[in-house]
Short mmCIF file of C-alpha atoms in Angstrom, two decimals:
data_model
loop_
_atom_site.label_atom_id
_atom_site.label_comp_id
_atom_site.label_asym_id
_atom_site.label_seq_id
_atom_site.Cartn_x
_atom_site.Cartn_y
_atom_site.Cartn_z
CA MET V 850 -71.55 -106.22 -29.30
CA LEU V 851 -73.93 -105.35 -32.06
CA THR V 852 -73.86 -101.85 -33.52
CA ILE V 853 -76.12 -100.82 -36.40
CA ASP V 854 -75.76 -97.52 -38.22
CA GLU V 855 -77.89 -96.59 -41.20
CA THR V 856 -78.93 -93.67 -43.34
CA VAL V 857 -80.95 -92.98 -46.46
CA MET V 858 -78.95 -91.54 -49.33
CA ARG V 859 -80.56 -89.62 -52.19
CA ALA V 860 -78.65 -91.59 -54.82
CA PRO V 861 -79.03 -94.90 -56.65
CA VAL V 862 -77.81 -98.16 -55.11
CA GLN V 863 -74.88 -98.52 -57.50
CA ALA V 864 -73.49 -95.05 -56.66
CA CYS V 865 -73.77 -95.73 -52.93
CA TYR V 866 -72.21 -99.18 -53.24
CA GLN V 867 -69.34 -97.86 -55.38
CA ALA V 868 -68.54 -95.06 -52.91
CA GLY V 869 -68.75 -97.47 -49.96
CA ALA V 870 -66.50 -100.04 -51.61
CA ASP V 871 -63.92 -97.59 -53.00
CA VAL V 872 -62.15 -97.40 -49.65
CA GLU V 873 -58.84 -96.12 -51.00
CA ARG V 874 -60.59 -92.83 -51.81
CA TRP V 875 -62.05 -92.46 -48.32
CA PRO V 876 -59.25 -90.28 -46.89
CA GLU V 877 -59.87 -87.64 -49.59
CA ARG V 878 -63.67 -87.85 -49.09
CA LEU V 879 -63.88 -88.46 -45.35
CA PRO V 880 -61.72 -86.12 -43.24
CA HIS V 881 -61.76 -88.41 -40.19
CA TYR V 882 -59.92 -91.15 -42.13
CA ARG V 883 -56.15 -90.81 -41.79
CA TRP V 884 -55.24 -93.56 -44.26
CA VAL V 885 -56.49 -96.65 -46.05
CA ARG V 886 -53.93 -99.05 -47.55
CA PHE V 887 -54.24 -102.42 -49.18
CA GLN V 888 -51.58 -104.76 -47.81
CA ARG V 889 -52.77 -107.38 -50.30
CA ARG V 890 -55.07 -106.59 -53.22
CA ASP V 891 -57.11 -109.38 -54.78
CA GLY V 892 -59.34 -107.09 -56.90
CA PHE V 893 -61.59 -104.08 -56.47
CA GLY V 894 -62.62 -103.85 -52.83
CA THR V 895 -61.09 -107.21 -52.04
CA GLY V 896 -57.98 -108.08 -50.06
CA LEU V 897 -56.21 -107.34 -46.81
CA ILE V 898 -56.69 -103.69 -45.90
CA GLU V 899 -55.31 -101.44 -43.18
CA MET V 900 -57.45 -98.50 -42.09
CA ALA V 901 -56.83 -95.65 -39.67
CA ALA V 902 -59.28 -92.99 -38.59
CA GLY V 903 -59.76 -90.47 -35.84
CA ARG V 904 -62.55 -90.50 -33.26
CA ALA V 905 -63.26 -86.87 -32.32
CA PHE V 906 -63.53 -85.86 -28.67
CA GLY V 907 -64.16 -82.15 -28.93
CA PRO V 908 -60.99 -80.60 -30.37
CA LEU V 909 -59.02 -83.84 -29.90
CA SER V 910 -58.88 -86.80 -32.27
CA TRP V 911 -58.26 -90.25 -30.75
CA PRO V 912 -56.46 -92.45 -33.31
CA VAL V 913 -58.07 -95.79 -34.15
CA TRP V 914 -56.53 -98.46 -36.38
CA TRP V 915 -57.40 -101.93 -37.67
CA VAL V 916 -56.65 -104.46 -40.42
CA SER V 917 -59.43 -106.36 -42.18
CA GLU V 918 -60.01 -108.98 -44.78
CA MET V 919 -62.37 -107.18 -47.15
CA HIS V 920 -64.50 -108.45 -49.97
CA VAL V 921 -67.32 -107.08 -52.03
CA ASP V 922 -70.40 -108.73 -53.46
CA GLU V 923 -71.64 -106.60 -56.34
CA ALA V 924 -74.64 -108.86 -56.97
CA ARG V 925 -76.22 -108.26 -53.52
CA PRO V 926 -74.61 -105.57 -53.26
CA ALA V 927 -72.60 -105.69 -50.02
CA VAL V 928 -69.19 -104.85 -48.60
CA VAL V 929 -67.94 -107.28 -45.94
CA TYR V 930 -65.03 -107.08 -43.52
CA ARG V 931 -63.50 -109.40 -40.94
CA HIS V 932 -61.14 -107.56 -38.58
CA VAL V 933 -57.90 -109.56 -38.28
CA ALA V 934 -55.59 -107.13 -36.42
CA GLY V 935 -56.02 -104.32 -33.93
CA ILE V 936 -58.17 -104.07 -30.81
CA THR V 937 -61.24 -105.12 -32.82
CA THR V 938 -59.78 -108.43 -34.06
CA GLY V 939 -62.64 -110.87 -34.63
CA MET V 940 -65.24 -108.22 -35.48
CA ASP V 941 -67.48 -108.81 -38.50
CA VAL V 942 -68.75 -105.84 -40.48
CA GLU V 943 -71.28 -105.78 -43.30
CA TRP V 944 -72.44 -102.85 -45.40
CA THR V 945 -75.72 -103.43 -47.27
CA PHE V 946 -77.46 -101.24 -49.85
CA GLU V 947 -81.24 -101.41 -50.27
CA ASP V 948 -83.08 -99.74 -53.16
CA ARG V 949 -86.08 -97.94 -51.67
CA GLY V 950 -87.80 -97.61 -55.06
CA ASP V 951 -87.90 -93.83 -55.04
CA GLY V 952 -84.36 -93.04 -56.19
CA THR V 953 -82.96 -93.36 -52.66
CA THR V 954 -80.90 -96.08 -51.00
CA LEU V 955 -80.91 -97.33 -47.42
CA VAL V 956 -77.28 -97.94 -46.47
CA ARG V 957 -76.77 -100.01 -43.33
CA ILE V 958 -73.56 -100.95 -41.51
CA VAL V 959 -73.73 -103.80 -39.00
CA HIS V 960 -70.79 -104.40 -36.68
CA ALA V 961 -70.95 -107.71 -34.76
CA TRP V 962 -68.35 -108.78 -32.20
CA LYS V 963 -69.02 -111.73 -29.91
CA GLU V 964 -65.99 -111.75 -27.62
CA GLY V 965 -64.81 -108.15 -27.35
CA PRO V 966 -61.12 -107.27 -27.23
CA ARG V 967 -58.66 -110.14 -26.84
CA TRP V 968 -57.23 -108.86 -23.59
CA PRO V 969 -56.23 -111.07 -20.64
CA LEU V 970 -59.53 -110.49 -18.83
CA PRO V 971 -62.54 -112.70 -18.13
CA GLY V 972 -64.86 -113.06 -21.13
CA PHE V 973 -67.77 -111.21 -19.48
CA VAL V 974 -65.50 -108.20 -18.84
CA ARG V 975 -64.22 -108.19 -22.46
CA ARG V 976 -67.81 -108.40 -23.75
CA TRP V 977 -68.87 -105.56 -21.45
CA ILE V 978 -66.00 -103.39 -22.74
CA GLY V 979 -67.16 -104.09 -26.31
CA ASP V 980 -70.84 -103.47 -25.52
CA ALA V 981 -70.49 -100.44 -23.25
CA VAL V 982 -67.39 -98.64 -24.52
CA ILE V 983 -65.93 -99.72 -27.85
CA GLY V 984 -69.27 -100.17 -29.66
CA PRO V 985 -71.07 -96.94 -28.72
CA VAL V 986 -68.06 -94.67 -28.11
CA PHE V 987 -65.78 -95.69 -30.98
CA ILE V 988 -67.50 -97.94 -33.56
CA HIS V 989 -70.77 -95.97 -33.72
CA ALA V 990 -68.94 -92.63 -33.73
CA VAL V 991 -66.68 -93.54 -36.66
CA ALA V 992 -69.36 -95.44 -38.61
CA SER V 993 -71.93 -92.63 -38.35
CA ARG V 994 -69.36 -90.08 -39.58
CA THR V 995 -68.39 -92.43 -42.40
CA LEU V 996 -72.02 -92.81 -43.52
CA ALA V 997 -72.56 -89.04 -43.35
CA GLY V 998 -69.45 -88.44 -45.47
CA ILE V 999 -70.40 -91.06 -48.06
CA ARG V 1000 -73.91 -89.57 -48.18
CA ARG V 1001 -72.50 -86.07 -48.82
CA HIS V 1002 -70.28 -87.46 -51.56
CA VAL V 1003 -72.98 -89.40 -53.46
CA GLU V 1004 -75.63 -86.72 -53.09
CA ARG V 1005 -73.32 -84.15 -54.68
CA GLY V 1006 -73.07 -86.45 -57.68
#
């Protein structure tokens, strides 16, 4: 499964990176996030982190949850996750921030997951579930709302 979500934000790279990496503030900035908790903190944006969000289906919100190893690279800049617990265990996620030279930033989130969920099913079935259901229905839905919320936050200043 490969899911790519991106948007252009009318804000400098550093503001976009800071808002993307400051995950503990996401629940107050992003209403679809239920909680974000560091289980182990190794520094700003780095450690073992538990996240929970809701995937909207009309008036209903389907709860989603995962634990990731997170680290930031301020020099690039990038925010990187490796999912280590939850249905999406084994998924790699990378946020990148590209200065467009006009005061805007292209923010891209890439979710890559080779094997799909670790359920007792044949590999091709697990990959199909990741490609056809989890990626487009859950990952894309939550990631696109997250980008939209971060964009609203940074563009307000």
